[in-house]
Amino acid sequence: MGLPWYRVHTVVLNDPGRLLSVHIMHTALVAGWAGSMALYELAVFDPSDPVLDPMWRQGVACFGFGAFHVTGLYGPGIWVSDPYGLTGKVQAVNPAWGVDGFDPFVPGGIASHHIAAAFVVAGTMWYGSATTPIELFGSYSLSMGSGILSTGDISKS
């Protein structure tokens, strides 16, 4: 089914122009695929049924997989290196939810920040697909405030 990745890299390794162009083309192909899939998912999006909506299901799947993978409950964990970045290993990490989570040298901070960010993204995907902004916040028209602005009856202090 083609050459393995290391074979392709050894072919273009001594030609920087080709190496760069191959990677730029790969980036363009991946970005084009992701963009076309996003447009497809928006085309089949049905806000009346949020549970069967593919964007909601993907958010739930990504959140669950990421939380279990990073913490090591179901998966290897994350890469933890020594302070100099010379050696390291993949290990399970307990999330640091307290003040220690903001220390850049505590691996648990990485886990807790990724889990919290995934929770916010999953919540945004849910509320973005379950209801429209008008249903969520109510309608607002710019003409509602035009009476005050046009009369000039704003009291001056």
Short mmCIF file of N, CA and C in Angstrom, two decimals:
data_model
loop_
_atom_site.label_atom_id
_atom_site.label_comp_id
_atom_site.label_asym_id
_atom_site.label_seq_id
_atom_site.Cartn_x
_atom_site.Cartn_y
_atom_site.Cartn_z
N MET A 1 0.82 -1.19 0.00
CA MET A 1 0.00 0.00 0.00
C MET A 1 0.86 1.25 0.00
N GLY A 2 2.01 1.18 -0.50
CA GLY A 2 2.85 2.36 -0.54
C GLY A 2 4.08 2.18 0.33
N LEU A 3 4.83 3.23 0.40
CA LEU A 3 6.05 3.19 1.18
C LEU A 3 5.78 3.55 2.63
N PRO A 4 6.51 2.96 3.56
CA PRO A 4 6.36 3.39 4.95
C PRO A 4 6.89 4.80 5.13
N TRP A 5 6.49 5.46 6.21
CA TRP A 5 6.81 6.87 6.38
C TRP A 5 8.32 7.11 6.41
N TYR A 6 9.08 6.20 7.02
CA TYR A 6 10.52 6.44 7.11
C TYR A 6 11.19 6.33 5.74
N ARG A 7 10.63 5.51 4.85
CA ARG A 7 11.19 5.39 3.51
C ARG A 7 10.98 6.68 2.72
N VAL A 8 9.80 7.25 2.83
CA VAL A 8 9.52 8.50 2.13
C VAL A 8 10.42 9.61 2.66
N HIS A 9 10.62 9.65 3.96
CA HIS A 9 11.48 10.70 4.51
C HIS A 9 12.94 10.52 4.09
N THR A 10 13.41 9.30 3.96
CA THR A 10 14.79 9.12 3.54
C THR A 10 14.97 9.49 2.07
N VAL A 11 13.93 9.37 1.26
CA VAL A 11 14.02 9.75 -0.15
C VAL A 11 14.20 11.26 -0.29
N VAL A 12 13.48 12.04 0.50
CA VAL A 12 13.51 13.49 0.36
C VAL A 12 14.37 14.17 1.43
N LEU A 13 15.09 13.37 2.22
CA LEU A 13 15.83 13.94 3.34
C LEU A 13 16.94 14.89 2.89
N ASN A 14 17.65 14.55 1.83
CA ASN A 14 18.77 15.37 1.38
C ASN A 14 18.36 16.47 0.42
N ASP A 15 17.08 16.64 0.20
CA ASP A 15 16.58 17.70 -0.68
C ASP A 15 15.62 18.57 0.12
N PRO A 16 16.13 19.66 0.74
CA PRO A 16 15.28 20.46 1.63
C PRO A 16 14.05 21.03 0.94
N GLY A 17 14.19 21.41 -0.33
CA GLY A 17 13.04 21.97 -1.04
C GLY A 17 11.93 20.95 -1.21
N ARG A 18 12.31 19.73 -1.59
CA ARG A 18 11.31 18.69 -1.74
C ARG A 18 10.73 18.28 -0.40
N LEU A 19 11.56 18.21 0.63
CA LEU A 19 11.07 17.86 1.97
C LEU A 19 10.04 18.87 2.44
N LEU A 20 10.34 20.14 2.25
CA LEU A 20 9.41 21.19 2.66
C LEU A 20 8.14 21.15 1.82
N SER A 21 8.27 20.97 0.52
CA SER A 21 7.09 20.96 -0.34
C SER A 21 6.20 19.75 -0.06
N VAL A 22 6.80 18.61 0.25
CA VAL A 22 6.00 17.43 0.60
C VAL A 22 5.20 17.68 1.87
N HIS A 23 5.82 18.30 2.86
CA HIS A 23 5.10 18.55 4.11
C HIS A 23 4.06 19.65 3.95
N ILE A 24 4.33 20.66 3.14
CA ILE A 24 3.32 21.69 2.88
C ILE A 24 2.13 21.08 2.16
N MET A 25 2.39 20.20 1.21
CA MET A 25 1.30 19.54 0.49
C MET A 25 0.50 18.65 1.42
N HIS A 26 1.18 17.94 2.31
CA HIS A 26 0.47 17.10 3.28
C HIS A 26 -0.41 17.95 4.17
N THR A 27 0.10 19.09 4.63
CA THR A 27 -0.69 20.00 5.45
C THR A 27 -1.91 20.50 4.68
N ALA A 28 -1.72 20.82 3.40
CA ALA A 28 -2.84 21.29 2.59
C ALA A 28 -3.89 20.20 2.41
N LEU A 29 -3.46 18.97 2.20
CA LEU A 29 -4.41 17.87 2.04
C LEU A 29 -5.20 17.63 3.33
N VAL A 30 -4.51 17.65 4.46
CA VAL A 30 -5.20 17.44 5.74
C VAL A 30 -6.15 18.59 6.02
N ALA A 31 -5.72 19.83 5.77
CA ALA A 31 -6.60 20.98 6.00
C ALA A 31 -7.79 20.96 5.06
N GLY A 32 -7.57 20.56 3.81
CA GLY A 32 -8.69 20.46 2.87
C GLY A 32 -9.68 19.40 3.28
N TRP A 33 -9.17 18.26 3.74
CA TRP A 33 -10.07 17.20 4.20
C TRP A 33 -10.85 17.67 5.42
N ALA A 34 -10.18 18.30 6.39
CA ALA A 34 -10.87 18.76 7.59
C ALA A 34 -11.91 19.82 7.25
N GLY A 35 -11.57 20.72 6.34
CA GLY A 35 -12.54 21.74 5.95
C GLY A 35 -13.74 21.16 5.23
N SER A 36 -13.50 20.19 4.34
CA SER A 36 -14.64 19.59 3.63
C SER A 36 -15.50 18.78 4.58
N MET A 37 -14.90 18.11 5.56
CA MET A 37 -15.71 17.37 6.53
C MET A 37 -16.49 18.32 7.43
N ALA A 38 -15.90 19.46 7.77
CA ALA A 38 -16.64 20.45 8.56
C ALA A 38 -17.83 20.99 7.78
N LEU A 39 -17.63 21.27 6.49
CA LEU A 39 -18.75 21.74 5.67
C LEU A 39 -19.81 20.67 5.52
N TYR A 40 -19.40 19.41 5.38
CA TYR A 40 -20.38 18.32 5.29
C TYR A 40 -21.18 18.21 6.58
N GLU A 41 -20.50 18.28 7.72
CA GLU A 41 -21.21 18.16 8.99
C GLU A 41 -22.16 19.33 9.21
N LEU A 42 -21.77 20.51 8.75
CA LEU A 42 -22.69 21.64 8.85
C LEU A 42 -23.88 21.48 7.91
N ALA A 43 -23.66 20.81 6.77
CA ALA A 43 -24.76 20.60 5.82
C ALA A 43 -25.79 19.62 6.35
N VAL A 44 -25.36 18.61 7.09
CA VAL A 44 -26.29 17.61 7.62
C VAL A 44 -26.71 17.92 9.05
N PHE A 45 -26.31 19.07 9.57
CA PHE A 45 -26.62 19.45 10.95
C PHE A 45 -28.11 19.66 11.13
N ASP A 46 -28.68 19.04 12.15
CA ASP A 46 -30.10 19.17 12.46
C ASP A 46 -30.24 19.57 13.92
N PRO A 47 -30.52 20.85 14.21
CA PRO A 47 -30.59 21.28 15.61
C PRO A 47 -31.80 20.74 16.36
N SER A 48 -32.76 20.14 15.67
CA SER A 48 -33.94 19.64 16.37
C SER A 48 -33.65 18.35 17.13
N ASP A 49 -32.57 17.65 16.80
CA ASP A 49 -32.24 16.40 17.47
C ASP A 49 -30.78 16.42 17.92
N PRO A 50 -30.48 17.06 19.06
CA PRO A 50 -29.08 17.25 19.44
C PRO A 50 -28.37 15.96 19.84
N VAL A 51 -29.11 14.95 20.30
CA VAL A 51 -28.45 13.73 20.75
C VAL A 51 -27.88 12.95 19.57
N LEU A 52 -28.59 12.94 18.45
CA LEU A 52 -28.11 12.22 17.28
C LEU A 52 -27.27 13.09 16.36
N ASP A 53 -27.01 14.31 16.76
CA ASP A 53 -26.21 15.22 15.95
C ASP A 53 -24.76 14.73 15.95
N PRO A 54 -24.12 14.58 14.79
CA PRO A 54 -22.75 14.06 14.78
C PRO A 54 -21.75 14.96 15.48
N MET A 55 -21.95 16.28 15.46
CA MET A 55 -21.00 17.16 16.13
C MET A 55 -21.06 16.96 17.64
N TRP A 56 -22.25 16.74 18.18
CA TRP A 56 -22.38 16.52 19.62
C TRP A 56 -21.74 15.19 20.00
N ARG A 57 -21.98 14.16 19.19
CA ARG A 57 -21.42 12.84 19.49
C ARG A 57 -19.90 12.87 19.44
N GLN A 58 -19.33 13.61 18.49
CA GLN A 58 -17.88 13.68 18.41
C GLN A 58 -17.31 14.41 19.62
N GLY A 59 -18.00 15.44 20.08
CA GLY A 59 -17.53 16.14 21.26
C GLY A 59 -17.53 15.24 22.49
N VAL A 60 -18.57 14.45 22.65
CA VAL A 60 -18.64 13.53 23.78
C VAL A 60 -17.55 12.47 23.66
N ALA A 61 -17.35 11.95 22.45
CA ALA A 61 -16.33 10.92 22.26
C ALA A 61 -14.93 11.48 22.52
N CYS A 62 -14.66 12.67 22.03
CA CYS A 62 -13.33 13.27 22.23
C CYS A 62 -13.10 13.58 23.70
N PHE A 63 -14.11 14.07 24.39
CA PHE A 63 -13.95 14.40 25.81
C PHE A 63 -13.68 13.14 26.62
N GLY A 64 -14.48 12.11 26.38
CA GLY A 64 -14.29 10.87 27.14
C GLY A 64 -12.96 10.21 26.86
N PHE A 65 -12.60 10.13 25.59
CA PHE A 65 -11.33 9.50 25.23
C PHE A 65 -10.16 10.29 25.80
N GLY A 66 -10.21 11.61 25.66
CA GLY A 66 -9.11 12.43 26.15
C GLY A 66 -8.94 12.34 27.66
N ALA A 67 -10.06 12.38 28.38
CA ALA A 67 -9.98 12.31 29.84
C ALA A 67 -9.40 10.98 30.30
N PHE A 68 -9.84 9.90 29.69
CA PHE A 68 -9.33 8.59 30.10
C PHE A 68 -7.91 8.36 29.61
N HIS A 69 -7.58 8.87 28.44
CA HIS A 69 -6.25 8.66 27.88
C HIS A 69 -5.19 9.43 28.66
N VAL A 70 -5.48 10.69 28.97
CA VAL A 70 -4.49 11.53 29.65
C VAL A 70 -4.24 11.05 31.07
N THR A 71 -5.31 10.65 31.78
CA THR A 71 -5.14 10.24 33.17
C THR A 71 -4.62 8.82 33.30
N GLY A 72 -4.61 8.06 32.21
CA GLY A 72 -4.11 6.70 32.28
C GLY A 72 -5.15 5.68 32.71
N LEU A 73 -6.41 6.09 32.85
CA LEU A 73 -7.44 5.13 33.22
C LEU A 73 -7.67 4.13 32.09
N TYR A 74 -7.67 4.62 30.87
CA TYR A 74 -7.80 3.75 29.70
C TYR A 74 -6.88 4.30 28.63
N GLY A 75 -5.67 3.90 28.67
CA GLY A 75 -4.68 4.42 27.74
C GLY A 75 -3.36 4.63 28.47
N PRO A 76 -2.33 4.99 27.75
CA PRO A 76 -1.01 5.03 28.35
C PRO A 76 -0.74 6.25 29.23
N GLY A 77 -1.38 7.36 29.01
CA GLY A 77 -1.07 8.58 29.74
C GLY A 77 -0.45 9.61 28.82
N ILE A 78 0.44 10.43 29.36
CA ILE A 78 1.10 11.46 28.56
C ILE A 78 2.61 11.31 28.68
N TRP A 79 3.32 11.97 27.79
CA TRP A 79 4.78 11.96 27.81
C TRP A 79 5.27 12.89 28.91
N VAL A 80 6.06 12.35 29.82
CA VAL A 80 6.63 13.14 30.91
C VAL A 80 8.14 13.05 30.77
N SER A 81 8.79 14.21 30.61
CA SER A 81 10.24 14.21 30.42
C SER A 81 10.92 14.76 31.66
N ASP A 82 12.23 14.59 31.70
CA ASP A 82 13.01 15.15 32.80
C ASP A 82 13.07 16.67 32.64
N PRO A 83 13.55 17.40 33.66
CA PRO A 83 13.55 18.87 33.58
C PRO A 83 14.33 19.43 32.40
N TYR A 84 15.28 18.68 31.88
CA TYR A 84 16.09 19.17 30.77
C TYR A 84 15.54 18.73 29.41
N GLY A 85 14.52 17.90 29.39
CA GLY A 85 13.93 17.44 28.15
C GLY A 85 14.77 16.43 27.40
N LEU A 86 15.71 15.78 28.09
CA LEU A 86 16.59 14.83 27.41
C LEU A 86 16.00 13.43 27.35
N THR A 87 15.40 13.00 28.43
CA THR A 87 14.80 11.67 28.48
C THR A 87 13.38 11.80 29.00
N GLY A 88 12.63 10.76 28.86
CA GLY A 88 11.27 10.78 29.36
C GLY A 88 10.59 9.45 29.13
N LYS A 89 9.34 9.39 29.54
CA LYS A 89 8.56 8.17 29.36
C LYS A 89 7.08 8.54 29.37
N VAL A 90 6.27 7.62 28.90
CA VAL A 90 4.83 7.80 28.93
C VAL A 90 4.33 7.20 30.24
N GLN A 91 3.60 7.99 31.00
CA GLN A 91 3.08 7.51 32.27
C GLN A 91 1.72 8.13 32.57
N ALA A 92 0.97 7.44 33.40
CA ALA A 92 -0.33 7.96 33.83
C ALA A 92 -0.10 9.15 34.76
N VAL A 93 -0.97 10.13 34.65
CA VAL A 93 -0.80 11.37 35.41
C VAL A 93 -2.11 11.69 36.11
N ASN A 94 -2.04 11.95 37.40
CA ASN A 94 -3.23 12.40 38.12
C ASN A 94 -3.39 13.90 37.90
N PRO A 95 -4.58 14.35 37.51
CA PRO A 95 -4.78 15.78 37.29
C PRO A 95 -4.58 16.59 38.57
N ALA A 96 -3.91 17.71 38.46
CA ALA A 96 -3.70 18.61 39.59
C ALA A 96 -4.70 19.75 39.47
N TRP A 97 -5.78 19.67 40.23
CA TRP A 97 -6.86 20.65 40.10
C TRP A 97 -6.62 21.89 40.95
N GLY A 98 -5.69 21.85 41.87
CA GLY A 98 -5.47 22.98 42.76
C GLY A 98 -4.48 23.98 42.18
N VAL A 99 -3.82 24.69 43.08
CA VAL A 99 -2.84 25.70 42.69
C VAL A 99 -1.64 25.05 42.01
N ASP A 100 -1.33 23.81 42.38
CA ASP A 100 -0.20 23.12 41.75
C ASP A 100 -0.39 22.95 40.25
N GLY A 101 -1.62 22.97 39.79
CA GLY A 101 -1.89 22.79 38.37
C GLY A 101 -1.37 23.93 37.51
N PHE A 102 -1.09 25.07 38.10
CA PHE A 102 -0.58 26.21 37.34
C PHE A 102 0.93 26.23 37.25
N ASP A 103 1.60 25.29 37.93
CA ASP A 103 3.05 25.18 37.84
C ASP A 103 3.39 24.46 36.53
N PRO A 104 4.16 25.09 35.64
CA PRO A 104 4.43 24.45 34.34
C PRO A 104 5.26 23.18 34.44
N PHE A 105 5.87 22.91 35.59
CA PHE A 105 6.69 21.72 35.74
C PHE A 105 5.95 20.57 36.41
N VAL A 106 4.66 20.74 36.68
CA VAL A 106 3.84 19.68 37.25
C VAL A 106 3.02 19.05 36.12
N PRO A 107 3.28 17.79 35.78
CA PRO A 107 2.54 17.17 34.67
C PRO A 107 1.04 17.10 34.90
N GLY A 108 0.61 17.05 36.14
CA GLY A 108 -0.82 17.01 36.42
C GLY A 108 -1.54 18.27 35.98
N GLY A 109 -0.82 19.38 35.88
CA GLY A 109 -1.43 20.61 35.40
C GLY A 109 -1.80 20.51 33.93
N ILE A 110 -0.98 19.81 33.17
CA ILE A 110 -1.30 19.60 31.75
C ILE A 110 -2.58 18.80 31.63
N ALA A 111 -2.68 17.73 32.42
CA ALA A 111 -3.88 16.89 32.36
C ALA A 111 -5.12 17.66 32.78
N SER A 112 -5.03 18.41 33.88
CA SER A 112 -6.22 19.12 34.36
C SER A 112 -6.63 20.22 33.40
N HIS A 113 -5.67 20.92 32.81
CA HIS A 113 -6.04 21.98 31.86
C HIS A 113 -6.66 21.41 30.59
N HIS A 114 -6.15 20.28 30.12
CA HIS A 114 -6.74 19.67 28.93
C HIS A 114 -8.14 19.14 29.22
N ILE A 115 -8.35 18.55 30.39
CA ILE A 115 -9.68 18.05 30.73
C ILE A 115 -10.64 19.22 30.89
N ALA A 116 -10.22 20.30 31.55
CA ALA A 116 -11.09 21.46 31.72
C ALA A 116 -11.41 22.11 30.37
N ALA A 117 -10.42 22.23 29.51
CA ALA A 117 -10.66 22.82 28.19
C ALA A 117 -11.60 21.94 27.36
N ALA A 118 -11.43 20.63 27.45
CA ALA A 118 -12.32 19.72 26.71
C ALA A 118 -13.74 19.81 27.25
N PHE A 119 -13.88 19.99 28.55
CA PHE A 119 -15.22 20.14 29.14
C PHE A 119 -15.88 21.42 28.63
N VAL A 120 -15.13 22.50 28.53
CA VAL A 120 -15.68 23.76 28.01
C VAL A 120 -16.05 23.60 26.54
N VAL A 121 -15.20 22.96 25.76
CA VAL A 121 -15.49 22.76 24.34
C VAL A 121 -16.71 21.86 24.17
N ALA A 122 -16.80 20.78 24.96
CA ALA A 122 -17.96 19.89 24.85
C ALA A 122 -19.23 20.62 25.25
N GLY A 123 -19.16 21.44 26.29
CA GLY A 123 -20.34 22.23 26.68
C GLY A 123 -20.72 23.24 25.62
N THR A 124 -19.73 23.86 25.00
CA THR A 124 -20.02 24.80 23.93
C THR A 124 -20.64 24.09 22.74
N MET A 125 -20.14 22.92 22.42
CA MET A 125 -20.73 22.16 21.31
C MET A 125 -22.16 21.76 21.64
N TRP A 126 -22.41 21.39 22.89
CA TRP A 126 -23.77 20.98 23.26
C TRP A 126 -24.72 22.17 23.16
N TYR A 127 -24.38 23.27 23.79
CA TYR A 127 -25.28 24.41 23.78
C TYR A 127 -25.32 25.09 22.41
N GLY A 128 -24.28 24.93 21.64
CA GLY A 128 -24.30 25.48 20.30
C GLY A 128 -25.19 24.69 19.37
N SER A 129 -25.39 23.40 19.65
CA SER A 129 -26.21 22.59 18.77
C SER A 129 -27.59 22.33 19.34
N ALA A 130 -27.78 22.50 20.65
CA ALA A 130 -29.07 22.17 21.25
C ALA A 130 -30.06 23.32 21.09
N THR A 131 -29.59 24.53 21.02
CA THR A 131 -30.48 25.67 20.95
C THR A 131 -29.81 26.79 20.17
N THR A 132 -30.60 27.67 19.66
CA THR A 132 -30.05 28.82 18.95
C THR A 132 -29.77 29.94 19.94
N PRO A 133 -28.94 30.91 19.59
CA PRO A 133 -28.69 32.02 20.51
C PRO A 133 -29.95 32.81 20.83
N ILE A 134 -30.88 32.89 19.89
CA ILE A 134 -32.12 33.63 20.16
C ILE A 134 -32.93 32.90 21.23
N GLU A 135 -32.99 31.57 21.15
CA GLU A 135 -33.70 30.81 22.17
C GLU A 135 -33.00 30.88 23.51
N LEU A 136 -31.68 30.96 23.48
CA LEU A 136 -30.92 30.96 24.72
C LEU A 136 -30.94 32.31 25.41
N PHE A 137 -30.75 33.39 24.66
CA PHE A 137 -30.62 34.72 25.26
C PHE A 137 -31.80 35.63 24.98
N GLY A 138 -32.71 35.24 24.12
CA GLY A 138 -33.83 36.10 23.76
C GLY A 138 -33.46 36.98 22.59
N SER A 139 -34.48 37.51 21.94
CA SER A 139 -34.22 38.33 20.77
C SER A 139 -33.88 39.76 21.18
N TYR A 140 -33.08 40.40 20.39
CA TYR A 140 -32.72 41.79 20.63
C TYR A 140 -32.64 42.48 19.29
N SER A 141 -33.27 43.60 19.20
CA SER A 141 -33.23 44.37 17.97
C SER A 141 -32.61 45.72 18.26
N LEU A 142 -31.87 46.24 17.31
CA LEU A 142 -31.26 47.55 17.51
C LEU A 142 -32.31 48.66 17.57
N SER A 143 -33.50 48.39 17.06
CA SER A 143 -34.54 49.42 17.09
C SER A 143 -35.12 49.59 18.50
N MET A 144 -34.83 48.66 19.41
CA MET A 144 -35.36 48.78 20.77
C MET A 144 -34.80 50.01 21.48
N GLY A 145 -33.56 50.37 21.19
CA GLY A 145 -32.96 51.52 21.85
C GLY A 145 -32.97 52.78 21.02
N SER A 146 -33.59 52.74 19.85
CA SER A 146 -33.54 53.91 18.97
C SER A 146 -34.38 55.06 19.49
N GLY A 147 -35.42 54.79 20.28
CA GLY A 147 -36.25 55.88 20.81
C GLY A 147 -35.47 56.76 21.76
N ILE A 148 -34.67 56.18 22.62
CA ILE A 148 -33.89 56.95 23.58
C ILE A 148 -32.79 57.72 22.87
N LEU A 149 -32.14 57.09 21.92
CA LEU A 149 -31.03 57.73 21.25
C LEU A 149 -31.49 58.85 20.32
N SER A 150 -32.67 58.72 19.73
CA SER A 150 -33.10 59.73 18.76
C SER A 150 -33.70 60.96 19.43
N THR A 151 -34.26 60.84 20.64
CA THR A 151 -34.90 61.99 21.27
C THR A 151 -33.91 62.90 21.97
N GLY A 152 -32.79 62.37 22.36
CA GLY A 152 -31.81 63.19 23.06
C GLY A 152 -32.21 63.48 24.49
N ASP A 153 -33.07 62.66 25.08
CA ASP A 153 -33.54 62.88 26.44
C ASP A 153 -32.64 62.22 27.48
N ILE A 154 -31.41 62.01 27.15
CA ILE A 154 -30.50 61.38 28.10
C ILE A 154 -30.07 62.46 29.09
N SER A 155 -30.31 62.20 30.38
CA SER A 155 -29.99 63.21 31.39
C SER A 155 -28.49 63.36 31.52
N LYS A 156 -28.05 64.60 31.65
CA LYS A 156 -26.63 64.89 31.80
C LYS A 156 -26.34 65.12 33.27
N SER A 157 -25.25 64.60 33.72
CA SER A 157 -24.92 64.76 35.13
C SER A 157 -23.98 65.90 35.37
#
